[in-house]
Amino acid sequence: EDKVVQSPLSLVVHEGDTVTLNCSYEVTNFRSLLWYKQEKKAPTFLFMLTSSGIEKKSGRLSSILDKKELFSILNITATQTGDSAVYLCAVHLQTGANNLFFGTGTRLTVIP
Amino acid sequence: DSGVTQTPKHLITATGQRVTLRCSPRSGDLSVYWYQQSLDQGLQFLIQYYNGEERAKGNILERFSAQQFPDLHSELNLSSLELGDSALYFCASSGTSAKNIQYFGAGTRLSVL
């Protein structure tokens, strides 16, 4: 059975801290891994990772994939209160269906 | 703004009723996906349409159905509603490139009382 596990489930940090969110997966027919940020409602796209070892970066956020060990991390440096959200990891499978298989997310709270 | 539009934003109804949720994909996107997000659960894939045709089914109940119209908007129909159907329902759309990034709408919050 396909599985995507995120850890920790929740995290509270102070502004300025650096955080690392984890996503491990056990799936058949892996195609890519995606990270989304969900604030009030709509998940918004952050990164898509397809190759091992290549870091994707956007401002204070970065992410990397390890296809051998089957995990990805999302790093946020110099956190701000606006980073407070649920971060979702999803795996896109190389099957006929193009749906995403989501983990349950990590709830990040950044306090001033 | 993702470009994916969902209506209504909120829906309150009673058990046994039927509702229709609507989704307009981003301009040019042919694929539409429906997901359900219940409390303490991740997003669960329900169904995908591509250019008017059903492409894939996930954990969709038989009481639920969907369609995609020639103008590419999609509707999710939920019938014989139960309390457990209360959830956020998201629509996402994607293009046809290999990247296949899905962009999500703001969701419809369904409350079944």
JSON list of C-alpha atoms in Angstrom, two decimals, chain A:
[
{"chain": "A", "resi": 1, "resn": "GLU", "atom": "CA", "xyz": [0.00, 0.00, 0.00]},
{"chain": "A", "resi": 2, "resn": "ASP", "atom": "CA", "xyz": [1.32, 3.43, -0.94]},
{"chain": "A", "resi": 3, "resn": "LYS", "atom": "CA", "xyz": [2.28, 5.59, 2.02]},
{"chain": "A", "resi": 4, "resn": "VAL", "atom": "CA", "xyz": [3.47, 9.17, 2.58]},
{"chain": "A", "resi": 5, "resn": "VAL", "atom": "CA", "xyz": [4.47, 10.05, 6.14]},
{"chain": "A", "resi": 6, "resn": "GLN", "atom": "CA", "xyz": [5.29, 13.53, 7.32]},
{"chain": "A", "resi": 7, "resn": "SER", "atom": "CA", "xyz": [7.03, 14.49, 10.52]},
{"chain": "A", "resi": 8, "resn": "PRO", "atom": "CA", "xyz": [6.73, 16.15, 12.87]},
{"chain": "A", "resi": 9, "resn": "LEU", "atom": "CA", "xyz": [2.94, 16.44, 12.96]},
{"chain": "A", "resi": 10, "resn": "SER", "atom": "CA", "xyz": [3.25, 19.90, 14.43]},
{"chain": "A", "resi": 11, "resn": "LEU", "atom": "CA", "xyz": [5.98, 22.33, 15.31]},
{"chain": "A", "resi": 12, "resn": "VAL", "atom": "CA", "xyz": [6.10, 25.63, 17.20]},
{"chain": "A", "resi": 13, "resn": "VAL", "atom": "CA", "xyz": [9.11, 27.88, 16.69]},
{"chain": "A", "resi": 14, "resn": "HIS", "atom": "CA", "xyz": [10.08, 31.49, 17.27]},
{"chain": "A", "resi": 15, "resn": "GLU", "atom": "CA", "xyz": [10.58, 34.00, 14.52]},
{"chain": "A", "resi": 16, "resn": "GLY", "atom": "CA", "xyz": [14.07, 33.75, 13.10]},
{"chain": "A", "resi": 17, "resn": "ASP", "atom": "CA", "xyz": [14.45, 30.03, 13.78]},
{"chain": "A", "resi": 18, "resn": "THR", "atom": "CA", "xyz": [15.29, 27.53, 11.04]},
{"chain": "A", "resi": 19, "resn": "VAL", "atom": "CA", "xyz": [13.01, 24.53, 10.63]},
{"chain": "A", "resi": 20, "resn": "THR", "atom": "CA", "xyz": [13.28, 21.24, 8.77]},
{"chain": "A", "resi": 21, "resn": "LEU", "atom": "CA", "xyz": [10.16, 19.35, 7.77]},
{"chain": "A", "resi": 22, "resn": "ASN", "atom": "CA", "xyz": [10.39, 15.72, 6.76]},
{"chain": "A", "resi": 23, "resn": "CYS", "atom": "CA", "xyz": [8.52, 13.60, 4.25]},
{"chain": "A", "resi": 24, "resn": "SER", "atom": "CA", "xyz": [9.16, 9.90, 3.72]},
{"chain": "A", "resi": 25, "resn": "TYR", "atom": "CA", "xyz": [7.37, 7.76, 1.21]},
{"chain": "A", "resi": 26, "resn": "GLU", "atom": "CA", "xyz": [6.83, 4.16, 0.24]},
{"chain": "A", "resi": 27, "resn": "VAL", "atom": "CA", "xyz": [5.14, 4.04, -3.12]},
{"chain": "A", "resi": 28, "resn": "THR", "atom": "CA", "xyz": [5.30, 2.05, -6.29]},
{"chain": "A", "resi": 29, "resn": "ASN", "atom": "CA", "xyz": [6.01, 3.85, -9.54]},
{"chain": "A", "resi": 30, "resn": "PHE", "atom": "CA", "xyz": [7.34, 7.12, -8.13]},
{"chain": "A", "resi": 31, "resn": "ARG", "atom": "CA", "xyz": [7.35, 10.03, -10.56]},
{"chain": "A", "resi": 32, "resn": "SER", "atom": "CA", "xyz": [7.82, 13.18, -8.49]},
{"chain": "A", "resi": 33, "resn": "LEU", "atom": "CA", "xyz": [7.34, 14.70, -5.05]},
{"chain": "A", "resi": 34, "resn": "LEU", "atom": "CA", "xyz": [5.62, 17.99, -4.47]},
{"chain": "A", "resi": 35, "resn": "TRP", "atom": "CA", "xyz": [5.42, 20.37, -1.51]},
{"chain": "A", "resi": 36, "resn": "TYR", "atom": "CA", "xyz": [2.44, 22.61, -0.89]},
{"chain": "A", "resi": 37, "resn": "LYS", "atom": "CA", "xyz": [1.69, 25.25, 1.73]},
{"chain": "A", "resi": 38, "resn": "GLN", "atom": "CA", "xyz": [-1.86, 25.36, 3.08]},
{"chain": "A", "resi": 39, "resn": "GLU", "atom": "CA", "xyz": [-2.81, 28.44, 5.06]},
{"chain": "A", "resi": 40, "resn": "LYS", "atom": "CA", "xyz": [-6.49, 29.13, 5.39]},
{"chain": "A", "resi": 41, "resn": "LYS", "atom": "CA", "xyz": [-7.76, 27.02, 2.57]},
{"chain": "A", "resi": 42, "resn": "ALA", "atom": "CA", "xyz": [-6.17, 26.44, -0.84]},
{"chain": "A", "resi": 43, "resn": "PRO", "atom": "CA", "xyz": [-2.89, 24.49, -0.92]},
{"chain": "A", "resi": 44, "resn": "THR", "atom": "CA", "xyz": [-0.39, 26.60, -2.82]},
{"chain": "A", "resi": 45, "resn": "PHE", "atom": "CA", "xyz": [2.41, 25.00, -4.78]},
{"chain": "A", "resi": 46, "resn": "LEU", "atom": "CA", "xyz": [5.97, 25.36, -3.48]},
{"chain": "A", "resi": 47, "resn": "PHE", "atom": "CA", "xyz": [8.27, 22.83, -5.16]},
{"chain": "A", "resi": 48, "resn": "MET", "atom": "CA", "xyz": [8.30, 19.81, -7.40]},
{"chain": "A", "resi": 49, "resn": "LEU", "atom": "CA", "xyz": [11.24, 17.42, -7.09]},
{"chain": "A", "resi": 50, "resn": "THR", "atom": "CA", "xyz": [12.03, 14.66, -9.52]},
{"chain": "A", "resi": 51, "resn": "SER", "atom": "CA", "xyz": [15.78, 14.06, -9.22]},
{"chain": "A", "resi": 52, "resn": "SER", "atom": "CA", "xyz": [17.84, 13.10, -6.20]},
{"chain": "A", "resi": 53, "resn": "GLY", "atom": "CA", "xyz": [20.29, 15.54, -4.71]},
{"chain": "A", "resi": 54, "resn": "ILE", "atom": "CA", "xyz": [19.22, 18.65, -6.62]},
{"chain": "A", "resi": 55, "resn": "GLU", "atom": "CA", "xyz": [18.15, 21.38, -4.26]},
{"chain": "A", "resi": 56, "resn": "LYS", "atom": "CA", "xyz": [15.23, 23.56, -5.21]},
{"chain": "A", "resi": 57, "resn": "LYS", "atom": "CA", "xyz": [15.27, 27.01, -3.65]},
{"chain": "A", "resi": 58, "resn": "SER", "atom": "CA", "xyz": [12.85, 29.89, -3.42]},
{"chain": "A", "resi": 59, "resn": "GLY", "atom": "CA", "xyz": [13.80, 32.70, -1.07]},
{"chain": "A", "resi": 60, "resn": "ARG", "atom": "CA", "xyz": [14.06, 31.32, 2.44]},
{"chain": "A", "resi": 61, "resn": "LEU", "atom": "CA", "xyz": [12.59, 27.95, 1.44]},
{"chain": "A", "resi": 62, "resn": "SER", "atom": "CA", "xyz": [14.51, 25.07, -0.01]},
{"chain": "A", "resi": 63, "resn": "SER", "atom": "CA", "xyz": [13.87, 21.41, -0.59]},
{"chain": "A", "resi": 64, "resn": "ILE", "atom": "CA", "xyz": [15.77, 18.31, -1.62]},
{"chain": "A", "resi": 65, "resn": "LEU", "atom": "CA", "xyz": [14.87, 14.76, -2.54]},
{"chain": "A", "resi": 66, "resn": "ASP", "atom": "CA", "xyz": [16.69, 11.50, -1.76]},
{"chain": "A", "resi": 67, "resn": "LYS", "atom": "CA", "xyz": [15.30, 8.78, -4.02]},
{"chain": "A", "resi": 68, "resn": "LYS", "atom": "CA", "xyz": [17.56, 6.11, -2.55]},
{"chain": "A", "resi": 69, "resn": "GLU", "atom": "CA", "xyz": [16.39, 6.64, 1.03]},
{"chain": "A", "resi": 70, "resn": "LEU", "atom": "CA", "xyz": [12.88, 7.66, -0.11]},
{"chain": "A", "resi": 71, "resn": "PHE", "atom": "CA", "xyz": [12.53, 10.98, 1.64]},
{"chain": "A", "resi": 72, "resn": "SER", "atom": "CA", "xyz": [12.46, 14.69, 1.13]},
{"chain": "A", "resi": 73, "resn": "ILE", "atom": "CA", "xyz": [13.05, 17.64, 3.41]},
{"chain": "A", "resi": 74, "resn": "LEU", "atom": "CA", "xyz": [11.72, 21.17, 3.32]},
{"chain": "A", "resi": 75, "resn": "ASN", "atom": "CA", "xyz": [13.86, 23.79, 5.02]},
{"chain": "A", "resi": 76, "resn": "ILE", "atom": "CA", "xyz": [12.69, 27.23, 6.04]},
{"chain": "A", "resi": 77, "resn": "THR", "atom": "CA", "xyz": [15.32, 29.64, 7.31]},
{"chain": "A", "resi": 78, "resn": "ALA", "atom": "CA", "xyz": [14.74, 32.86, 9.27]},
{"chain": "A", "resi": 79, "resn": "THR", "atom": "CA", "xyz": [11.11, 31.93, 9.83]},
{"chain": "A", "resi": 80, "resn": "GLN", "atom": "CA", "xyz": [8.44, 34.63, 9.92]},
{"chain": "A", "resi": 81, "resn": "THR", "atom": "CA", "xyz": [4.91, 34.60, 11.31]},
{"chain": "A", "resi": 82, "resn": "GLY", "atom": "CA", "xyz": [3.66, 34.45, 7.72]},
{"chain": "A", "resi": 83, "resn": "ASP", "atom": "CA", "xyz": [5.24, 31.01, 7.40]},
{"chain": "A", "resi": 84, "resn": "SER", "atom": "CA", "xyz": [2.65, 29.64, 9.83]},
{"chain": "A", "resi": 85, "resn": "ALA", "atom": "CA", "xyz": [0.68, 27.06, 7.85]},
{"chain": "A", "resi": 86, "resn": "VAL", "atom": "CA", "xyz": [0.25, 23.37, 7.20]},
{"chain": "A", "resi": 87, "resn": "TYR", "atom": "CA", "xyz": [2.92, 22.06, 4.85]},
{"chain": "A", "resi": 88, "resn": "LEU", "atom": "CA", "xyz": [1.80, 19.18, 2.69]},
{"chain": "A", "resi": 89, "resn": "CYS", "atom": "CA", "xyz": [3.98, 16.65, 0.95]},
{"chain": "A", "resi": 90, "resn": "ALA", "atom": "CA", "xyz": [2.51, 14.75, -2.00]},
{"chain": "A", "resi": 91, "resn": "VAL", "atom": "CA", "xyz": [3.79, 12.07, -4.30]},
{"chain": "A", "resi": 92, "resn": "HIS", "atom": "CA", "xyz": [2.86, 11.86, -7.94]},
{"chain": "A", "resi": 93, "resn": "LEU", "atom": "CA", "xyz": [2.76, 8.27, -9.13]},
{"chain": "A", "resi": 94, "resn": "GLN", "atom": "CA", "xyz": [3.73, 7.10, -12.58]},
{"chain": "A", "resi": 95, "resn": "THR", "atom": "CA", "xyz": [0.45, 5.38, -13.30]},
{"chain": "A", "resi": 96, "resn": "GLY", "atom": "CA", "xyz": [-2.49, 6.05, -15.56]},
{"chain": "A", "resi": 97, "resn": "ALA", "atom": "CA", "xyz": [-4.04, 8.25, -12.90]},
{"chain": "A", "resi": 98, "resn": "ASN", "atom": "CA", "xyz": [-2.35, 11.59, -12.46]},
{"chain": "A", "resi": 99, "resn": "ASN", "atom": "CA", "xyz": [-3.58, 12.19, -8.93]},
{"chain": "A", "resi": 100, "resn": "LEU", "atom": "CA", "xyz": [-1.37, 13.18, -6.04]},
{"chain": "A", "resi": 101, "resn": "PHE", "atom": "CA", "xyz": [-1.01, 11.01, -2.93]},
{"chain": "A", "resi": 102, "resn": "PHE", "atom": "CA", "xyz": [-0.78, 13.29, 0.10]},
{"chain": "A", "resi": 103, "resn": "GLY", "atom": "CA", "xyz": [0.68, 13.01, 3.57]},
{"chain": "A", "resi": 104, "resn": "THR", "atom": "CA", "xyz": [-1.31, 14.42, 6.48]},
{"chain": "A", "resi": 105, "resn": "GLY", "atom": "CA", "xyz": [0.90, 17.48, 6.73]},
{"chain": "A", "resi": 106, "resn": "THR", "atom": "CA", "xyz": [3.04, 19.29, 9.29]},
{"chain": "A", "resi": 107, "resn": "ARG", "atom": "CA", "xyz": [1.43, 22.21, 11.09]},
{"chain": "A", "resi": 108, "resn": "LEU", "atom": "CA", "xyz": [4.02, 24.94, 11.61]},
{"chain": "A", "resi": 109, "resn": "THR", "atom": "CA", "xyz": [3.35, 27.78, 14.02]},
{"chain": "A", "resi": 110, "resn": "VAL", "atom": "CA", "xyz": [5.80, 30.67, 14.15]},
{"chain": "A", "resi": 111, "resn": "ILE", "atom": "CA", "xyz": [5.44, 32.89, 17.19]},
{"chain": "A", "resi": 112, "resn": "PRO", "atom": "CA", "xyz": [6.84, 36.44, 17.37]}
]
